[in-house]
mmCIF file of C-alpha atoms in Angstrom:
data_model
loop_
_atom_site.group_PDB
_atom_site.id
_atom_site.type_symbol
_atom_site.label_atom_id
_atom_site.label_comp_id
_atom_site.label_asym_id
_atom_site.label_seq_id
_atom_site.Cartn_x
_atom_site.Cartn_y
_atom_site.Cartn_z
ATOM 1 C CA MET A 205 49.690 -5.218 132.112
ATOM 2 C CA GLU A 206 47.789 -2.012 132.722
ATOM 3 C CA ALA A 207 47.667 0.327 129.753
ATOM 4 C CA LEU A 208 45.664 3.384 128.804
ATOM 5 C CA LEU A 209 44.316 3.251 125.252
ATOM 6 C CA CYS A 210 42.839 6.032 123.186
ATOM 7 C CA LYS A 211 39.986 4.313 121.340
ATOM 8 C CA LYS A 212 38.509 7.407 119.665
ATOM 9 C CA ILE A 213 39.182 11.111 119.266
ATOM 10 C CA GLY A 214 37.690 13.223 122.046
ATOM 11 C CA ASP A 215 38.224 15.193 125.238
ATOM 12 C CA PRO A 216 39.964 12.993 127.855
ATOM 13 C CA THR A 217 38.847 15.297 130.698
ATOM 14 C CA THR A 218 35.109 14.615 130.410
ATOM 15 C CA SER A 219 34.953 11.361 132.404
ATOM 16 C CA PRO A 220 37.212 8.659 133.885
ATOM 17 C CA PRO A 221 38.447 5.892 131.583
ATOM 18 C CA ASN A 222 35.850 3.110 131.060
ATOM 19 C CA SER A 223 33.145 5.133 132.827
ATOM 20 C CA SER A 224 31.050 5.945 129.770
ATOM 21 C CA ASP A 225 30.925 5.720 126.014
ATOM 22 C CA ASN A 226 31.796 9.411 125.911
ATOM 23 C CA SER A 227 35.321 8.891 127.198
ATOM 24 C CA PRO A 228 37.944 8.497 124.481
ATOM 25 C CA LEU A 229 40.105 6.514 126.931
ATOM 26 C CA VAL A 230 39.937 2.871 127.970
ATOM 27 C CA LEU A 231 41.959 1.441 130.836
ATOM 28 C CA SER A 232 42.957 -2.120 130.036
ATOM 29 C CA THR A 233 44.197 -4.364 132.856
ATOM 30 C CA SER A 234 45.167 -7.227 130.549
ATOM 31 C CA HIS A 235 46.954 -5.549 127.690
ATOM 32 C CA PRO A 236 49.774 -7.713 126.268
ATOM 33 C CA ILE A 237 53.205 -6.964 127.708
ATOM 34 C CA PRO A 238 55.407 -5.820 124.789
ATOM 35 C CA ARG A 239 58.050 -8.286 123.686
ATOM 36 C CA LEU A 240 61.693 -7.537 123.042
ATOM 37 C CA ASN A 241 61.787 -6.833 119.309
ATOM 38 C CA SER A 242 65.532 -6.823 118.558
ATOM 39 C CA LEU A 243 68.843 -8.086 119.881
ATOM 40 C CA THR A 244 69.534 -4.701 121.484
ATOM 41 C CA SER A 245 66.049 -3.944 122.796
ATOM 42 C CA VAL A 246 65.279 -3.316 126.457
ATOM 43 C CA ARG A 247 61.985 -3.677 128.309
ATOM 44 C CA VAL A 248 61.408 -1.096 131.006
ATOM 45 C CA ARG A 249 58.958 -1.356 133.883
ATOM 46 C CA VAL A 250 57.588 2.183 133.909
ATOM 47 C CA LYS A 251 57.736 4.004 137.224
ATOM 48 C CA ALA A 252 56.448 7.374 136.049
ATOM 49 C CA THR A 253 55.314 9.002 132.836
ATOM 50 C CA SER A 254 54.792 12.670 132.183
ATOM 51 C CA LEU A 255 51.771 14.457 130.744
ATOM 52 C CA ASN A 256 52.552 17.105 128.165
ATOM 53 C CA TYR A 257 50.182 19.441 126.384
ATOM 54 C CA ALA A 258 50.999 17.590 123.160
ATOM 55 C CA ASN A 259 49.536 14.375 124.655
ATOM 56 C CA TYR A 260 46.294 16.204 125.359
ATOM 57 C CA LEU A 261 46.150 17.649 121.828
ATOM 58 C CA GLN A 262 46.850 14.228 120.325
ATOM 59 C CA ILE A 263 43.827 12.655 122.029
ATOM 60 C CA LEU A 264 41.726 15.642 120.909
ATOM 61 C CA GLY A 265 42.905 14.987 117.346
ATOM 62 C CA LYS A 266 44.458 18.453 117.137
ATOM 63 C CA TYR A 267 48.146 17.523 117.140
ATOM 64 C CA GLN A 268 50.266 17.483 113.977
ATOM 65 C CA GLU A 269 50.902 13.754 114.352
ATOM 66 C CA LYS A 270 47.724 11.641 114.266
ATOM 67 C CA PRO A 271 48.415 7.951 115.002
ATOM 68 C CA PRO A 272 45.896 5.312 113.918
ATOM 69 C CA LEU A 273 43.351 4.240 116.534
ATOM 70 C CA PRO A 274 43.535 2.689 119.017
ATOM 71 C CA PHE A 275 46.874 3.800 120.447
ATOM 72 C CA ILE A 276 48.602 4.086 123.814
ATOM 73 C CA PRO A 277 49.445 7.759 124.412
ATOM 74 C CA GLY A 278 52.478 8.977 126.285
ATOM 75 C CA SER A 279 55.979 10.205 125.563
ATOM 76 C CA ASP A 280 58.600 10.681 128.312
ATOM 77 C CA TYR A 281 59.004 8.175 131.102
ATOM 78 C CA SER A 282 61.321 6.670 133.679
ATOM 79 C CA GLY A 283 61.558 3.198 135.124
ATOM 80 C CA ILE A 284 63.644 0.132 135.839
ATOM 81 C CA VAL A 285 65.193 -2.205 133.265
ATOM 82 C CA GLU A 286 63.193 -5.447 133.489
ATOM 83 C CA SER A 287 64.524 -7.457 130.559
ATOM 84 C CA ILE A 288 67.292 -7.066 127.954
ATOM 85 C CA GLY A 289 68.143 -8.489 124.564
ATOM 86 C CA PRO A 290 71.204 -10.723 124.156
ATOM 87 C CA ASN A 291 73.354 -7.992 122.570
ATOM 88 C CA VAL A 292 72.591 -5.222 125.065
ATOM 89 C CA THR A 293 75.830 -3.860 126.545
ATOM 90 C CA LYS A 294 74.880 -0.520 128.125
ATOM 91 C CA PHE A 295 72.335 -1.684 130.706
ATOM 92 C CA ARG A 296 71.650 -4.442 133.167
ATOM 93 C CA ILE A 297 68.410 -5.643 134.709
ATOM 94 C CA GLY A 298 67.569 -3.343 137.604
ATOM 95 C CA ASP A 299 69.158 -0.189 136.163
ATOM 96 C CA PRO A 300 67.153 3.044 136.491
ATOM 97 C CA VAL A 301 66.580 4.719 133.120
ATOM 98 C CA CYS A 302 64.580 7.444 131.441
ATOM 99 C CA SER A 303 63.652 8.149 127.850
ATOM 100 C CA PHE A 304 60.924 9.346 125.508
ATOM 101 C CA ALA A 305 58.872 7.722 122.779
ATOM 102 C CA ALA A 306 56.472 8.826 120.071
ATOM 103 C CA LEU A 307 53.736 6.805 121.801
ATOM 104 C CA GLY A 308 53.264 4.130 124.418
ATOM 105 C CA SER A 309 54.443 5.326 127.843
ATOM 106 C CA PHE A 310 50.979 5.310 129.491
ATOM 107 C CA ALA A 311 51.501 1.634 130.303
ATOM 108 C CA GLN A 312 53.284 -0.515 132.863
ATOM 109 C CA PHE A 313 55.904 -1.676 130.358
ATOM 110 C CA ILE A 314 57.539 -0.178 127.303
ATOM 111 C CA VAL A 315 60.256 -1.493 124.967
ATOM 112 C CA ALA A 316 63.030 0.662 123.523
ATOM 113 C CA ASP A 317 66.387 0.115 121.880
ATOM 114 C CA GLU A 318 69.269 0.545 124.303
ATOM 115 C CA SER A 319 70.522 3.492 122.219
ATOM 116 C CA GLN A 320 67.353 5.419 123.115
ATOM 117 C CA LEU A 321 67.671 5.002 126.887
ATOM 118 C CA PHE A 322 69.530 7.228 129.324
ATOM 119 C CA PRO A 323 70.871 6.086 132.714
ATOM 120 C CA VAL A 324 69.439 8.039 135.632
ATOM 121 C CA PRO A 325 72.388 9.265 137.746
ATOM 122 C CA ASN A 326 72.774 8.235 141.375
ATOM 123 C CA GLY A 327 70.876 10.478 143.734
ATOM 124 C CA CYS A 328 68.284 11.586 141.163
ATOM 125 C CA ASP A 329 64.647 10.917 141.952
ATOM 126 C CA LEU A 330 63.267 8.382 139.459
ATOM 127 C CA VAL A 331 59.824 10.003 139.206
ATOM 128 C CA ALA A 332 61.420 13.393 138.578
ATOM 129 C CA ALA A 333 63.591 11.867 135.830
ATOM 130 C CA GLY A 334 60.401 10.810 134.062
ATOM 131 C CA ALA A 335 59.414 14.480 133.783
ATOM 132 C CA LEU A 336 62.716 15.579 132.286
ATOM 133 C CA PRO A 337 63.007 14.571 128.611
ATOM 134 C CA VAL A 338 60.230 16.454 126.792
ATOM 135 C CA ALA A 339 59.713 19.637 128.854
ATOM 136 C CA TYR A 340 63.325 20.227 129.832
ATOM 137 C CA GLY A 341 64.598 18.824 126.549
ATOM 138 C CA THR A 342 62.423 21.250 124.598
ATOM 139 C CA SER A 343 63.631 24.229 126.610
ATOM 140 C CA HIS A 344 67.273 23.160 126.538
ATOM 141 C CA VAL A 345 67.376 22.639 122.769
ATOM 142 C CA ALA A 346 65.524 25.937 122.263
ATOM 143 C CA LEU A 347 67.661 28.077 124.548
ATOM 144 C CA VAL A 348 71.076 26.417 124.397
ATOM 145 C CA HIS A 349 71.188 24.911 120.897
ATOM 146 C CA ARG A 350 68.979 27.239 118.868
ATOM 147 C CA ALA A 351 69.113 30.654 120.586
ATOM 148 C CA GLN A 352 72.553 30.015 122.124
ATOM 149 C CA LEU A 353 71.514 32.047 125.164
ATOM 150 C CA LYS A 354 74.470 33.844 126.733
ATOM 151 C CA SER A 355 75.269 35.229 130.164
ATOM 152 C CA GLY A 356 73.967 38.759 130.575
ATOM 153 C CA GLN A 357 71.238 38.486 127.953
ATOM 154 C CA VAL A 358 67.605 39.146 128.854
ATOM 155 C CA LEU A 359 65.218 36.183 128.521
ATOM 156 C CA LEU A 360 61.433 36.644 128.591
ATOM 157 C CA VAL A 361 59.472 33.437 129.279
ATOM 158 C CA LEU A 362 55.721 33.306 128.666
ATOM 159 C CA GLY A 363 53.688 30.642 130.479
ATOM 160 C CA ALA A 364 56.539 30.454 132.958
ATOM 161 C CA ALA A 365 54.788 28.259 135.541
ATOM 162 C CA GLY A 366 53.919 25.463 133.096
ATOM 163 C CA GLY A 367 56.037 22.445 132.256
ATOM 164 C CA VAL A 368 58.218 23.898 129.485
ATOM 165 C CA GLY A 369 58.066 27.407 130.966
ATOM 166 C CA LEU A 370 59.402 26.360 134.353
ATOM 167 C CA ALA A 371 62.144 24.430 132.585
ATOM 168 C CA ALA A 372 63.000 27.517 130.521
ATOM 169 C CA VAL A 373 63.376 29.876 133.483
ATOM 170 C CA GLN A 374 65.701 27.431 135.230
ATOM 171 C CA ILE A 375 67.823 26.836 132.147
ATOM 172 C CA GLY A 376 67.946 30.593 131.621
ATOM 173 C CA LYS A 377 69.388 31.061 135.100
ATOM 174 C CA VAL A 378 71.934 28.274 134.547
ATOM 175 C CA CYS A 379 73.039 30.114 131.386
ATOM 176 C CA GLY A 380 73.493 33.330 133.372
ATOM 177 C CA ALA A 381 70.655 35.269 131.740
ATOM 178 C CA THR A 382 68.445 37.898 133.362
ATOM 179 C CA VAL A 383 65.110 36.052 133.452
ATOM 180 C CA ILE A 384 61.681 37.677 133.242
ATOM 181 C CA ALA A 385 58.759 35.300 133.862
ATOM 182 C CA VAL A 386 55.123 35.803 132.896
ATOM 183 C CA ALA A 387 52.467 33.791 134.750
ATOM 184 C CA ARG A 388 48.927 34.076 136.036
ATOM 185 C CA GLY A 389 47.809 34.070 139.685
ATOM 186 C CA ASP A 390 49.250 34.468 143.177
ATOM 187 C CA GLU A 391 50.219 30.819 143.682
ATOM 188 C CA LYS A 392 52.277 30.650 140.505
ATOM 189 C CA VAL A 393 53.903 34.008 141.176
ATOM 190 C CA ARG A 394 54.874 32.976 144.713
ATOM 191 C CA PHE A 395 56.455 29.798 143.394
ATOM 192 C CA LEU A 396 58.446 31.650 140.745
ATOM 193 C CA LYS A 397 59.665 34.144 143.346
ATOM 194 C CA SER A 398 60.946 31.243 145.435
ATOM 195 C CA MET A 399 63.156 30.270 142.482
ATOM 196 C CA GLY A 400 64.946 33.603 142.405
ATOM 197 C CA ILE A 401 63.590 34.810 139.071
ATOM 198 C CA ASP A 402 64.706 38.378 138.338
ATOM 199 C CA HIS A 403 61.259 39.788 137.524
ATOM 200 C CA ILE A 404 57.761 38.275 137.441
ATOM 201 C CA VAL A 405 54.661 39.615 135.714
ATOM 202 C CA ASP A 406 51.286 38.509 137.116
ATOM 203 C CA LEU A 407 48.815 38.712 134.245
ATOM 204 C CA THR A 408 45.904 39.025 136.678
ATOM 205 C CA LYS A 409 47.316 42.255 138.077
ATOM 206 C CA GLY A 410 49.286 44.071 135.429
ATOM 207 C CA ASN A 411 50.174 44.738 131.848
ATOM 208 C CA VAL A 412 53.159 42.833 130.461
ATOM 209 C CA THR A 413 54.572 45.746 128.497
ATOM 210 C CA GLU A 414 54.381 48.278 131.320
ATOM 211 C CA SER A 415 55.718 45.889 133.967
ATOM 212 C CA VAL A 416 58.671 44.686 131.893
ATOM 213 C CA LYS A 417 59.559 48.189 130.648
ATOM 214 C CA GLY A 418 59.659 49.395 134.245
ATOM 215 C CA PHE A 419 61.980 46.559 135.234
ATOM 216 C CA LEU A 420 64.259 47.101 132.239
ATOM 217 C CA LYS A 421 64.521 50.817 133.009
ATOM 218 C CA GLU A 422 65.318 50.102 136.653
ATOM 219 C CA ARG A 423 68.078 47.675 135.640
ATOM 220 C CA LYS A 424 69.293 49.959 132.826
ATOM 221 C CA LEU A 425 68.687 47.239 130.248
ATOM 222 C CA ARG A 426 67.798 47.987 126.626
ATOM 223 C CA GLY A 427 65.229 45.274 126.042
ATOM 224 C CA VAL A 428 64.573 41.551 125.662
ATOM 225 C CA ASP A 429 67.114 39.470 123.735
ATOM 226 C CA VAL A 430 65.275 36.130 123.660
ATOM 227 C CA LEU A 431 61.499 35.524 123.775
ATOM 228 C CA TYR A 432 60.453 32.007 124.784
ATOM 229 C CA ASP A 433 56.832 31.566 123.714
ATOM 230 C CA PRO A 434 54.744 28.442 124.370
ATOM 231 C CA VAL A 435 51.533 30.508 124.642
ATOM 232 C CA GLY A 436 50.879 32.495 121.476
ATOM 233 C CA GLY A 437 47.924 34.817 120.962
ATOM 234 C CA LYS A 438 47.757 38.392 122.208
ATOM 235 C CA LEU A 439 50.585 37.798 124.655
ATOM 236 C CA THR A 440 53.005 37.258 121.783
ATOM 237 C CA LYS A 441 51.915 40.503 120.156
ATOM 238 C CA GLU A 442 52.439 42.428 123.395
ATOM 239 C CA SER A 443 55.815 40.819 124.039
ATOM 240 C CA MET A 444 57.172 41.776 120.620
ATOM 241 C CA LYS A 445 57.043 45.425 121.722
ATOM 242 C CA LEU A 446 59.796 44.614 124.228
ATOM 243 C CA LEU A 447 62.292 42.987 121.872
ATOM 244 C CA ASN A 448 65.732 44.392 121.128
ATOM 245 C CA TRP A 449 67.253 44.839 117.705
ATOM 246 C CA GLY A 450 68.636 41.402 116.783
ATOM 247 C CA ALA A 451 66.347 39.578 119.233
ATOM 248 C CA GLN A 452 65.409 35.935 118.864
ATOM 249 C CA ILE A 453 61.874 34.548 119.076
ATOM 250 C CA LEU A 454 61.431 30.893 120.041
ATOM 251 C CA VAL A 455 58.061 29.576 118.857
ATOM 252 C CA ILE A 456 57.366 26.634 121.204
ATOM 253 C CA GLY A 457 53.581 26.231 121.050
ATOM 254 C CA PHE A 458 50.158 27.809 121.226
ATOM 255 C CA ALA A 459 48.624 26.984 124.605
ATOM 256 C CA SER A 460 46.272 29.953 124.224
ATOM 257 C CA GLY A 461 44.718 28.287 121.189
ATOM 258 C CA ASP A 462 45.529 31.345 119.087
ATOM 259 C CA ILE A 463 48.370 31.239 116.564
ATOM 260 C CA PRO A 464 50.019 34.676 116.481
ATOM 261 C CA VAL A 465 51.208 36.629 113.460
ATOM 262 C CA ILE A 466 54.828 37.793 113.549
ATOM 263 C CA PRO A 467 55.075 40.643 111.009
ATOM 264 C CA ALA A 468 57.843 39.897 108.537
ATOM 265 C CA ASN A 469 58.458 43.583 107.863
ATOM 266 C CA ILE A 470 59.199 44.270 111.536
ATOM 267 C CA ALA A 471 61.382 41.169 111.745
ATOM 268 C CA LEU A 472 63.311 42.542 108.765
ATOM 269 C CA VAL A 473 63.782 46.053 110.129
ATOM 270 C CA LYS A 474 64.724 44.856 113.617
ATOM 271 C CA ASN A 475 66.839 41.922 112.401
ATOM 272 C CA TRP A 476 64.865 39.417 114.476
ATOM 273 C CA THR A 477 65.453 35.697 114.143
ATOM 274 C CA VAL A 478 62.351 33.488 114.477
ATOM 275 C CA HIS A 479 62.992 29.882 115.489
ATOM 276 C CA GLY A 480 60.228 27.319 115.081
ATOM 277 C CA LEU A 481 60.931 24.459 117.465
ATOM 278 C CA TYR A 482 59.268 21.078 117.072
ATOM 279 C CA TRP A 483 61.407 19.148 119.529
ATOM 280 C CA GLY A 484 60.135 15.690 118.590
ATOM 281 C CA SER A 485 61.338 16.015 114.993
ATOM 282 C CA TYR A 486 64.938 16.183 116.209
ATOM 283 C CA LYS A 487 64.746 12.459 116.888
ATOM 284 C CA LEU A 488 64.471 11.917 113.139
ATOM 285 C CA HIS A 489 66.625 14.753 111.787
ATOM 286 C CA ARG A 490 69.221 15.521 114.481
ATOM 287 C CA PRO A 491 69.201 12.680 117.051
ATOM 288 C CA GLY A 492 72.686 13.568 118.260
ATOM 289 C CA VAL A 493 71.460 16.965 119.436
ATOM 290 C CA LEU A 494 68.780 15.320 121.581
ATOM 291 C CA GLU A 495 71.241 12.829 123.020
ATOM 292 C CA GLU A 496 73.756 15.486 124.060
ATOM 293 C CA SER A 497 70.974 17.717 125.382
ATOM 294 C CA LEU A 498 69.491 15.046 127.652
ATOM 295 C CA LYS A 499 72.920 13.995 128.907
ATOM 296 C CA GLU A 500 73.663 17.568 129.939
ATOM 297 C CA LEU A 501 70.250 17.948 131.583
ATOM 298 C CA LEU A 502 70.700 14.765 133.608
ATOM 299 C CA SER A 503 74.110 16.042 134.691
ATOM 300 C CA TRP A 504 72.558 19.339 135.762
ATOM 301 C CA LEU A 505 69.834 17.469 137.648
ATOM 302 C CA ALA A 506 72.407 15.327 139.479
ATOM 303 C CA ARG A 507 74.416 18.442 140.418
ATOM 304 C CA GLY A 508 71.354 20.334 141.629
ATOM 305 C CA LEU A 509 71.579 23.030 138.953
ATOM 306 C CA ILE A 510 67.960 22.339 137.979
ATOM 307 C CA THR A 511 65.083 20.910 139.970
ATOM 308 C CA ILE A 512 61.860 19.334 138.720
ATOM 309 C CA HIS A 513 58.682 20.448 140.420
ATOM 310 C CA ILE A 514 55.867 17.913 140.207
ATOM 311 C CA SER A 515 52.574 19.647 140.767
ATOM 312 C CA HIS A 516 50.128 16.748 140.475
ATOM 313 C CA THR A 517 50.507 12.953 140.533
ATOM 314 C CA TYR A 518 47.809 10.505 139.394
ATOM 315 C CA THR A 519 47.250 6.869 138.436
ATOM 316 C CA LEU A 520 46.111 5.639 135.023
ATOM 317 C CA SER A 521 42.538 5.350 136.291
ATOM 318 C CA GLN A 522 42.631 9.059 137.119
ATOM 319 C CA ALA A 523 43.798 10.084 133.655
ATOM 320 C CA ASN A 524 40.829 12.441 133.229
ATOM 321 C CA LEU A 525 41.930 14.391 136.312
ATOM 322 C CA ALA A 526 45.509 14.491 135.081
ATOM 323 C CA PHE A 527 44.477 15.915 131.721
ATOM 324 C CA SER A 528 42.138 18.377 133.450
ATOM 325 C CA ALA A 529 45.111 19.774 135.378
ATOM 326 C CA ILE A 530 46.790 20.406 132.024
ATOM 327 C CA LYS A 531 43.693 21.784 130.289
ATOM 328 C CA GLU A 532 42.692 24.117 133.121
ATOM 329 C CA ARG A 533 46.279 25.307 133.711
ATOM 330 C CA LYS A 534 46.205 24.218 137.345
ATOM 331 C CA ALA A 535 49.702 22.795 137.240
ATOM 332 C CA ILE A 536 52.870 24.473 138.420
ATOM 333 C CA GLY A 537 55.554 22.457 136.675
ATOM 334 C CA LYS A 538 54.740 18.894 135.737
ATOM 335 C CA VAL A 539 51.766 16.524 135.924
ATOM 336 C CA MET A 540 52.710 12.856 136.290
ATOM 337 C CA ILE A 541 51.163 9.398 136.137
ATOM 338 C CA THR A 542 52.905 6.929 138.420
ATOM 339 C CA PHE A 543 52.704 3.169 138.813
ATOM 340 C CA ASP A 544 52.571 1.157 142.018
ATOM 341 C CA ASP A 545 55.690 -0.994 142.270
ATOM 342 C CA HIS A 546 53.749 -3.644 144.161
ATOM 343 C CA LYS A 547 51.236 -4.280 141.373
ATOM 344 C CA LYS A 548 53.223 -6.799 139.374
ATOM 345 C CA PRO A 549 51.491 -8.401 136.384
ATOM 346 C CA ALA A 550 52.297 -11.890 135.266
ATOM 347 C CA ARG A 551 55.524 -12.050 133.283
ATOM 348 C CA SER A 552 55.279 -12.809 129.592
ATOM 349 C CA LYS A 553 57.646 -14.756 127.428
ATOM 350 C CA LEU A 554 60.116 -12.696 125.443
#
């Protein structure tokens, strides 16, 4: 099967896989197809797999989890059930599914236990389902489970045109919140306006504090109740000036490369709650939360309450371009790697 392997730590954007010794990525066309490893395991032919900023950091060697080399990167994916273990009861061959893994989705096949797979509802696009688990799962757990966002509250989303940011603004609207989105550039702002966001700040044209304060005054709102922050840096510091007494801060990531300082004395005086959210750790500590979260998201997707915007689509051989779209913040929504259904490798024995 085709599989993308990280053979050494480095920048995956520098050159295509296999093109030079400088590339940390190797595209194998004869990697062994994974075998079913338990009575309830399922092998999925991957249709699409999503790129997340965490995947990029992992190849750079800057992520908190550092797997031994070589490894197949990749986390969330969608595809078709290709083979099942003898005790599998939830799925049949040919069923469309989606899921997420710690590693391994940048390949034509992946094996998972049936308990870790989710059926893709009728009418849902299979490629779009492959973009759902990590980005939308992160935002759903953050806003619904941790912050318990309520109708009428004010939600401020930084990095609102990225994968998790775009998920957050949509989930905010589903929850009935007043949503303020912060993004950079005309194209991203136009897209956010098309989604009916209540207020949008273009960082290339204005100051966050001034723009948001003007909007809040116009709407007769006191301030921001929930800050969703996947960016960090100076933007976090500016945004804290807008927070209400009793506000909640969701620390999602640091795409700016700068880890902000949240003053404990101000958090004390203003009764702020700071939530650190490492979504992947829920699989170990609170797997039931992830399961219920993804079920609700798939239901919302089937009912049209959320939509998944795929900005760029690539093949494994174009992985450097895919990671460049992430690194250079070109994407609006999700970046995907897809597989050609007609390229069928030889079947392996179970």
